[in-house]
Coordinates of C-alpha atoms in Angstrom, one line a residue:
Chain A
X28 CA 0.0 0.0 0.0
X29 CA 2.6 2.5 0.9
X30 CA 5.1 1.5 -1.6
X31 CA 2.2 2.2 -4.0
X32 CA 2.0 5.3 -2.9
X33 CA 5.6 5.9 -2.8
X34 CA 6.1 4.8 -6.6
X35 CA 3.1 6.9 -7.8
X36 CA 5.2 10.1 -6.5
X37 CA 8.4 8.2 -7.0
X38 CA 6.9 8.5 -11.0
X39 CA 5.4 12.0 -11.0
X40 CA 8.4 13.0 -10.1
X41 CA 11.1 11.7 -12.1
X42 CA 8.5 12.7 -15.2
X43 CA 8.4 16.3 -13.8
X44 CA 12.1 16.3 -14.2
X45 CA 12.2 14.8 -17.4
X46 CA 9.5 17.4 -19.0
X47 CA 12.0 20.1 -17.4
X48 CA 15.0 18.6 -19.1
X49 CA 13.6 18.0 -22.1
X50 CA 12.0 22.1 -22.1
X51 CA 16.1 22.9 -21.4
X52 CA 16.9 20.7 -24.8
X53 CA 14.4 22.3 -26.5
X54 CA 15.3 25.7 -25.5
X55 CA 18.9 24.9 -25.8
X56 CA 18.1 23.9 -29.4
X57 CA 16.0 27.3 -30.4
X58 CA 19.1 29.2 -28.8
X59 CA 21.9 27.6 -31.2
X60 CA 19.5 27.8 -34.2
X61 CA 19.0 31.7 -33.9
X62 CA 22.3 32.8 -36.2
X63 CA 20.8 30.6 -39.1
X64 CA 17.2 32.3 -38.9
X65 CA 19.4 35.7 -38.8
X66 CA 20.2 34.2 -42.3
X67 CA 16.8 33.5 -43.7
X68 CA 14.8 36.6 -42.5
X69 CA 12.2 35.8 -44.7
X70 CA 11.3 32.6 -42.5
X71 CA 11.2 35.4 -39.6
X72 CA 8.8 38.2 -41.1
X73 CA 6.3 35.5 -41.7
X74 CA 6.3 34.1 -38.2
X75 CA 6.1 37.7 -36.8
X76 CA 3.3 38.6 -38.9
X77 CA 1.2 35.8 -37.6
X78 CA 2.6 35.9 -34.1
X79 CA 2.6 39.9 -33.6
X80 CA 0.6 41.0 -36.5
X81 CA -2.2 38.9 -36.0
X82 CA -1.9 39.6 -32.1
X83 CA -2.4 43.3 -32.4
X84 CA -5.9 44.2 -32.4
X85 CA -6.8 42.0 -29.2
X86 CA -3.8 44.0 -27.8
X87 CA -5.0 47.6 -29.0
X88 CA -8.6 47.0 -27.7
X89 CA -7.3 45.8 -24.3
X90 CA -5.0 48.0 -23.9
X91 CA -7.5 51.0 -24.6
X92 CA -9.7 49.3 -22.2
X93 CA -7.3 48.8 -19.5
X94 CA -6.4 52.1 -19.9
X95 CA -9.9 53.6 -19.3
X96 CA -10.7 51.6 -16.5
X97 CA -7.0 52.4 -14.3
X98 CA -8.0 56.2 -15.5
X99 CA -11.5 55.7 -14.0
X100 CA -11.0 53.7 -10.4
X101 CA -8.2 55.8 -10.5
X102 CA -10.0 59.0 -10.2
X103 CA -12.8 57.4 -8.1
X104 CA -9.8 56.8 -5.5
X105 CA -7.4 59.6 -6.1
X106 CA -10.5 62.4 -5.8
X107 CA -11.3 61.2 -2.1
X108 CA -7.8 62.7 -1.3
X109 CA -8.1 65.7 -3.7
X110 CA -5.2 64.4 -5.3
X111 CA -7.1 63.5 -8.9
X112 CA -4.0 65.7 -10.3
X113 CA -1.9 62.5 -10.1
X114 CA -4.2 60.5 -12.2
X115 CA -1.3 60.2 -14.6
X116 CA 1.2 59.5 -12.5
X117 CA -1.0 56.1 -11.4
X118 CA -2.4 55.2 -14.7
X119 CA 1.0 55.8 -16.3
X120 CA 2.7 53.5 -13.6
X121 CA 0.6 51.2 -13.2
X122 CA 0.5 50.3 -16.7
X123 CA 4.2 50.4 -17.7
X124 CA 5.6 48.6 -14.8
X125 CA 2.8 46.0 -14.4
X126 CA 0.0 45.6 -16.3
X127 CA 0.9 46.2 -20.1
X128 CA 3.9 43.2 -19.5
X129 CA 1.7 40.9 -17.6
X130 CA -1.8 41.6 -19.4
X131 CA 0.1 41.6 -23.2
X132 CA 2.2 37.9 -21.9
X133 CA -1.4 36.2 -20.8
X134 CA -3.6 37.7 -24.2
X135 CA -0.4 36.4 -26.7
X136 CA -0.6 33.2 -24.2
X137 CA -3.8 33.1 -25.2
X138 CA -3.5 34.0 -29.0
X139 CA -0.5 33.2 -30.1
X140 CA 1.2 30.6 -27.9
X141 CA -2.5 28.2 -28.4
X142 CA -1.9 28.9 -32.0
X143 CA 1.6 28.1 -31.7
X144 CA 1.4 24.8 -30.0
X145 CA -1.7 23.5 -31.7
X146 CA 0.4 24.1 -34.9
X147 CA 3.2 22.8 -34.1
X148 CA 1.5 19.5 -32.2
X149 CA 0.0 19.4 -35.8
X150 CA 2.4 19.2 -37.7
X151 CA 4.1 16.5 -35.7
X152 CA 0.9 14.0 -35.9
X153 CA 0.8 14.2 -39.4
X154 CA 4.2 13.7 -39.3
X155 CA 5.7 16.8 -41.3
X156 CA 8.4 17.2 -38.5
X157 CA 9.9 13.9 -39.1
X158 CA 9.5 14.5 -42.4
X159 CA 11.9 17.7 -42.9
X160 CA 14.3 15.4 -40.9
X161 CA 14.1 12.3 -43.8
X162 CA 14.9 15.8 -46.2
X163 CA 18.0 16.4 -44.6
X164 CA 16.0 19.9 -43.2
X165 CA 16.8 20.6 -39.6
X166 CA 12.9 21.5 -38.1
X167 CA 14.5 23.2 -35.5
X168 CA 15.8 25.8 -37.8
X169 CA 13.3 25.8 -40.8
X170 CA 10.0 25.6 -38.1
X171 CA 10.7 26.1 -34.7
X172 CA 13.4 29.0 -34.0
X173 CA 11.4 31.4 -36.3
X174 CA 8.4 31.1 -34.2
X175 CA 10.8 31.5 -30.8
X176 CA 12.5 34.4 -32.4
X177 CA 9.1 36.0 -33.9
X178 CA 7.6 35.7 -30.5
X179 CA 10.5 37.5 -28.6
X180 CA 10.7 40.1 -31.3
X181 CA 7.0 40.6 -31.1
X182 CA 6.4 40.4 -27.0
X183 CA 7.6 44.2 -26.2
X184 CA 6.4 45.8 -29.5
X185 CA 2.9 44.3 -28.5
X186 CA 3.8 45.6 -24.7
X187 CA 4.7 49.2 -26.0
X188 CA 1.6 49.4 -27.7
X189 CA -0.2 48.2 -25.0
X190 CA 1.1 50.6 -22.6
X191 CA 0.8 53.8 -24.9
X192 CA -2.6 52.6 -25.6
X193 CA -3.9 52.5 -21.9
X194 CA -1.9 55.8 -21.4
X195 CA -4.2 57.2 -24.1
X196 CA -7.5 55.7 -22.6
X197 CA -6.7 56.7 -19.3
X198 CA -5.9 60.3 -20.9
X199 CA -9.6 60.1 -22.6
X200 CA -11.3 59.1 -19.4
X201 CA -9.5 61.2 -16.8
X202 CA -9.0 64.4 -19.1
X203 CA -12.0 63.9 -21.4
X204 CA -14.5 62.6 -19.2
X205 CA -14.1 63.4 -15.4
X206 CA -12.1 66.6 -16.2
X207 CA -8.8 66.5 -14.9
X208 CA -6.5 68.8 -15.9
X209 CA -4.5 68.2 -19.0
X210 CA -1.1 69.7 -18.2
X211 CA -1.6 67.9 -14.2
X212 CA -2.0 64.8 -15.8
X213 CA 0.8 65.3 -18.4
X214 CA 3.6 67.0 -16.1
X215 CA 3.1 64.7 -13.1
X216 CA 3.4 61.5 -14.9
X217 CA 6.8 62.9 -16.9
X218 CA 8.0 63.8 -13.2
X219 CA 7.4 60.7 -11.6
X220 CA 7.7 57.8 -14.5
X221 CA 11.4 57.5 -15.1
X222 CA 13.0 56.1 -18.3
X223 CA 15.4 53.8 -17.4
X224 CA 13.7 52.3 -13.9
X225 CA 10.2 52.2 -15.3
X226 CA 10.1 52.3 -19.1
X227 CA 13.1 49.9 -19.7
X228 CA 12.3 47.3 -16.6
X229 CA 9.2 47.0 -18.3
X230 CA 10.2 46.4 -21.9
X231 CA 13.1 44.0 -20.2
X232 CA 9.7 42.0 -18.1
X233 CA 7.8 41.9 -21.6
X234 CA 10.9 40.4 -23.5
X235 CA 11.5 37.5 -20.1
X236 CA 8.0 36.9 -20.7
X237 CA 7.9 36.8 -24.4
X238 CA 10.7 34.2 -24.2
X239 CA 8.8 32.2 -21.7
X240 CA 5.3 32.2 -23.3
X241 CA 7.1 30.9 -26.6
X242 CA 9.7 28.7 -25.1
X243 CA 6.3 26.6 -23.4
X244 CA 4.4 27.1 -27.0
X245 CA 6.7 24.7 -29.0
X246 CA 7.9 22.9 -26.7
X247 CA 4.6 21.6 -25.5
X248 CA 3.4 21.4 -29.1
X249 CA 6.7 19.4 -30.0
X250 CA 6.1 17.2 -26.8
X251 CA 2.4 16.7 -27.8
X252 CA 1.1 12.9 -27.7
X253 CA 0.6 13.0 -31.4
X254 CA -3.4 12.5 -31.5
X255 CA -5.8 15.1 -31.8
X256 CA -6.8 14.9 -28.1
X257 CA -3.2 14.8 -27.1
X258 CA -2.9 18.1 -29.2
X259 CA -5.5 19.5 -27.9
X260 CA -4.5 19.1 -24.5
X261 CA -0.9 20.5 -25.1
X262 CA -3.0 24.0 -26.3
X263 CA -4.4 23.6 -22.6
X264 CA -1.4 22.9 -21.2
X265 CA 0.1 25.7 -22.8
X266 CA -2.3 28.5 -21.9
X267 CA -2.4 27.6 -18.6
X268 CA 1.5 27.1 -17.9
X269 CA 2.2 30.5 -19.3
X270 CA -0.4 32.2 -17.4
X271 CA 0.9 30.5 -13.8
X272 CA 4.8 31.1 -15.1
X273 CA 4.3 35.2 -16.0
X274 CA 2.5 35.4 -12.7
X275 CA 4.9 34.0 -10.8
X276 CA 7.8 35.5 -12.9
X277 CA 6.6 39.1 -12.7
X278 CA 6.5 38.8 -8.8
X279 CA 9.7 37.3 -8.6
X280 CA 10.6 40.3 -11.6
X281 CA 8.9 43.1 -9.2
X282 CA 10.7 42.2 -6.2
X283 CA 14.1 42.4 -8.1
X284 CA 13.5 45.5 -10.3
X285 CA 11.4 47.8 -8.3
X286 CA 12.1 46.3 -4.7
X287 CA 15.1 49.0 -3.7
Chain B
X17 CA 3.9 38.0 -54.9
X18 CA 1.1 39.8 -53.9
X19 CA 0.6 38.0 -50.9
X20 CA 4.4 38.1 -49.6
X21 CA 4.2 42.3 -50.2
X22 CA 1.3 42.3 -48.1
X23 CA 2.5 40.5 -45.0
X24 CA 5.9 42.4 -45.4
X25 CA 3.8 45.9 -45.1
X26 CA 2.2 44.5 -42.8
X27 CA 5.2 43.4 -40.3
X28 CA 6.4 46.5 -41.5
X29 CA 3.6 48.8 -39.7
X30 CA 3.3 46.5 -37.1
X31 CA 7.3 47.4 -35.9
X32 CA 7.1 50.8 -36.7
X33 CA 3.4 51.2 -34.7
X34 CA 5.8 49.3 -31.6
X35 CA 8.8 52.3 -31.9
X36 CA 6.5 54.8 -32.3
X37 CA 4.9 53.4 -28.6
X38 CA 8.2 52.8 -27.5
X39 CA 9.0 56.9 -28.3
X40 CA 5.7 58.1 -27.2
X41 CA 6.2 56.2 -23.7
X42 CA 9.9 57.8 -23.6
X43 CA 8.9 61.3 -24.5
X44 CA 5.7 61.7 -23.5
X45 CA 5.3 59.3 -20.4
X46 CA 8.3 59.3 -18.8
X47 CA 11.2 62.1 -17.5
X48 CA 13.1 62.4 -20.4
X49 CA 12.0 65.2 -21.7
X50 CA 12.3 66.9 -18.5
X51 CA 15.4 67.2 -17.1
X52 CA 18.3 65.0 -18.8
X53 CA 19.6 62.3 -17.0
X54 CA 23.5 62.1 -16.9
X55 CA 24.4 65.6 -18.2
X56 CA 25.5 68.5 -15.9
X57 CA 27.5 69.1 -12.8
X58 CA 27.1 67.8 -9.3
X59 CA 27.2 69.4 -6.1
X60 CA 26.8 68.2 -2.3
X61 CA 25.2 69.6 0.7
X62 CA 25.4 68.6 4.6
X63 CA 21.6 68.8 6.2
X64 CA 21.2 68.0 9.8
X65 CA 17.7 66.3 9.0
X66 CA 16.7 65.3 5.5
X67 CA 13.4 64.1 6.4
X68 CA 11.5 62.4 3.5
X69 CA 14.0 63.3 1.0
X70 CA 14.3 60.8 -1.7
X71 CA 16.6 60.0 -5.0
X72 CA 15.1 61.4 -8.0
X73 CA 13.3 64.7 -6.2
X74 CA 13.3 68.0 -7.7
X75 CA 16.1 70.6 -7.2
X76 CA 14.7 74.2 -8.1
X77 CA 15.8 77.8 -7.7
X78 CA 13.1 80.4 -6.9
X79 CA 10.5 77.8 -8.0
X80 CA 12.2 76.9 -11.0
X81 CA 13.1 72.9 -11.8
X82 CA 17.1 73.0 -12.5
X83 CA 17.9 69.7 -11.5
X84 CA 17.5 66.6 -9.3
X85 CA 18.8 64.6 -5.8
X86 CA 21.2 61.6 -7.4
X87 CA 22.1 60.1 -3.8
X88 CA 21.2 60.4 -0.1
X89 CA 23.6 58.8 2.3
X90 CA 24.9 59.4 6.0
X91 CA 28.0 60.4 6.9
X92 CA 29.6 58.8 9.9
X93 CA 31.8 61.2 10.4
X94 CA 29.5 64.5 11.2
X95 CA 26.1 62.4 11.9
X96 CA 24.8 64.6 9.1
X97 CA 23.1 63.9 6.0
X98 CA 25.1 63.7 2.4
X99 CA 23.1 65.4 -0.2
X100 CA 24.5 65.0 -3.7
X101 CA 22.7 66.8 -6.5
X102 CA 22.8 67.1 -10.1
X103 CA 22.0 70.1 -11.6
X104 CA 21.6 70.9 -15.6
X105 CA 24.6 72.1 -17.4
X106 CA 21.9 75.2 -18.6
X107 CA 22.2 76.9 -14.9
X108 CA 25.7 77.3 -14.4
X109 CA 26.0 80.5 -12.8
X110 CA 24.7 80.1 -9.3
X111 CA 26.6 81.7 -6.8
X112 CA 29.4 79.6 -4.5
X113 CA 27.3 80.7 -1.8
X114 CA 24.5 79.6 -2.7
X115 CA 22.4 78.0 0.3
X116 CA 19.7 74.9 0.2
X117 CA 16.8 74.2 2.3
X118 CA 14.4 71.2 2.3
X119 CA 10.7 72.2 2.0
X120 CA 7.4 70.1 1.5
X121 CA 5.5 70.6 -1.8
X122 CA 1.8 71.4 -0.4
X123 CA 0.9 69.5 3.0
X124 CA 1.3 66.3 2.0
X125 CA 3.7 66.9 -0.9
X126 CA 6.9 65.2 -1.7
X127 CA 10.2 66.7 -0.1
X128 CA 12.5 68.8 -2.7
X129 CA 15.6 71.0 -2.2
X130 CA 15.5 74.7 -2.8
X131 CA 18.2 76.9 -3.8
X132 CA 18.6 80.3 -2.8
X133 CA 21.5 81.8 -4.8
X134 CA 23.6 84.8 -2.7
X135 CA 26.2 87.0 -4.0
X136 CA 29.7 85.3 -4.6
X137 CA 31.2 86.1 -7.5
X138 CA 32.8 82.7 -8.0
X139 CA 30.0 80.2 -9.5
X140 CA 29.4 76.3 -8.3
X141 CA 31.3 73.6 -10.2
X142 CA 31.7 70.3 -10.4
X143 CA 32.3 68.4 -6.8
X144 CA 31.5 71.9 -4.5
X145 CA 29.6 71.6 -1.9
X146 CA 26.5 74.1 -0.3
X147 CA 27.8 74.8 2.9
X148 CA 24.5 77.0 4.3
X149 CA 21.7 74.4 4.9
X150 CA 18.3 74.6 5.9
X151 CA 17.2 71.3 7.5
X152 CA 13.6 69.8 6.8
X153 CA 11.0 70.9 8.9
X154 CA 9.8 67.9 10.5
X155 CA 6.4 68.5 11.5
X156 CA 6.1 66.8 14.6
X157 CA 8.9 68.3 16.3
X158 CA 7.2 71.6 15.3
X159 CA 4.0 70.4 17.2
X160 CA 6.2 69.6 20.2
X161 CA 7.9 72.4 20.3
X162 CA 4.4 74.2 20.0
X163 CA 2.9 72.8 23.0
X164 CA 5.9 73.1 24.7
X165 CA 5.8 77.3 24.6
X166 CA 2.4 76.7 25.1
X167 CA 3.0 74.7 28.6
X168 CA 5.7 77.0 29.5
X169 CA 3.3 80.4 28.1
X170 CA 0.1 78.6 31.3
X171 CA 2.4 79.1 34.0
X172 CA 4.0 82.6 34.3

């Protein structure tokens, strides 16, 4: 009974370690294939159109929506103090250091890395993957490392937008709406958001997380049981991982960037 | 062809839509635009009592944003605070003599330094210190020391 017990774990874990090491030999293998994407950029601008391209208008709408809401709670908060004058300041914050890399990593979990992984488990039950290898074509470099590249290429672009975005919805709502006033909103957010420890550390966060949401796209679609349900639950597997690993990341992220 | 132009154009606005975010959030959103970051010269002042003075707060002359605090430490050696400041490269004729003082923006504003220039001919450069200070008020002393006259004022 207990050494049931024992082996059940005994088993979940030494498969827990082998998913890791096989993720690190994937990874490993998108990192060394980079240079020869660098020589085929045409591979690349495909993959970033349907990674980042393709991502954009969930991205823009969010973000605008995002940004209205932080402008409007904001001000709801802010105007019990009689401080509504920072509205910028916490809007513009808020979104660049937090939400535009967190909220952009879970929607391109959503969009992109399902799309990703369900592709890529595809093409491996039908068998293309082995395929290319019969051809003499490495899938690691023809398939996969354009979609890792795309992806981290694409993950601040999409984080930019998003944060500009919100700025502007929380400028509509706070300046348009509720009335704050315009230069307030404008010259308190320049003097509090700095460059380098706001800005930057959250274009750095977007580009961890851009690496991690694609790293756990192909490598769960390459791992997929190849059947359709195994496919399908690889998608889940990967929207799901993401989500929990940016979470936890951007904590871990926060405490080192903006913890003093 | 056709279809090959069109994704290219359209990767091709997608990149530049991300820069132009990336600019907007560096010259609109954040301090760049305000006062540079690593340009101009630095001086230091001694205060007895910094208060709430933090990195990154404003430096200004008569009102007037010329610079900012770059570091806030303790010196062992006086028990006083080490206020170094860097001030833009545009105002570099304040006086040698110039003095700082630590006031509150509004009630329940943030700290900043003010400078008050004075008459020296020679002007501030690179590594001199203020040596006229102003400590912070810090408010509850200012209470205590208010009840205090006020205790003293009930029994003559």
């Amino acid at each position: 009974m207990i050494l049931d017990w024992l082996q059940s774990l005994g088993q979940r874990a030494l498969s827990f370690f082998q998913r890791l090491g096989r993720g690190h030999i994937t990874l490993y293998y998108l990192l060394i294939s980079i240079p020869s994407v660098l020589m085929r950029p045409r591979l690349l601008l495909q993959q970033v159109y349907s990674v980042g391209v393709l991502t954009l208008l969930i991205i823009l709408v969010s973000g605008l929506f995002v940004g209205m809401v932080l402008g409007l709670q904001g001000y709801n908060t802010l105007a019990r103090f009689g401080a509504e004058q920072a509205l910028g300041t916490a809007v513009a914050l808020t979104l660049v250091r937090e939400m535009a890399p967190v909220v952009t990593a879970l929607l391109f979990a959503g969009r992109a890395g399902s799309a990703l992984t369900a592709e890529i488990g595809l093409m491996k039950a039908t068998e293309q993957l082995s395929g290319m290898e019969m051809m003499a074509v490495d899938p690691n470099k023809r398939v996969l490392a354009p979609r890792f590249l795309a992806g981290v290429i694409a993950m601040p672009l999409l984080a930019a937008i998003f944060a500009a975005v919100g700025v502007m919805g929380g400028y509509f709502v706070g300046v348009g709406l509720l009335g704050v006033d315009e230069g307030a909103f404008w010259s308190q957010m320049q003097a509090n958001v700095d460059l380098r420890d706001d800005v930057f550390n959250g274009i750095i966060k977007s580009m961890v997380f851009g690496v991690v949401a694609v790293w756990i796209a192909i490598y769960e679609g390459q791992d997929a049981t190849p059947t359709s349900e195994g496919v399908s639950r690889a998608t889940t597997r990967t929207v799901v991982h993401t989500s929990l690993a940016v979470l936890g990341l951007n904590f871990i992220l926060t405490a080192l960037m903006f913890g003093e | 062809m056709m279809h090959a132009r069109h994704i290219e154009i359209a990767v091709g606005a997608f990149v530049a839509a991300g820069m132009a975010a990336l600019f907007l959030l560096a010259m609109q959103v954040s301090n760049l635009s305000v006062v540079g970051g690593d340009e101009g010269y630095q001086v230091s002042a001694r205060f007895d009592n910094i208060s709430g003075l933090k990195v990154r707060a404003p430096v200004t002359v008569a009102g007037v944003r010329v610079g900012r605090v770059t570091a806030v430490e303790f010196d062992p050696n006086t028990y006083q605070a080490l206020v170094t400041m860097r001030i833009h490269p545009r105002y570099n004729q304040l006086p040698l003599d110039t003095s700082a003082s630590i006031f509150t923006s509004g009630l329940i504003g943030e700290q900043y330094v003010s400078l008050e220039p004075g008459g020296d001919m020679e002007y501030l450069t690179e590594g001199s210190e203020l040596i006229l200070t102003q400590s912070a008020l810090v408010l509850e002393q200012l209470i205590g020391q208010f009840l205090f006259s006020m205790g003293s004022g009930d029994k003559e």
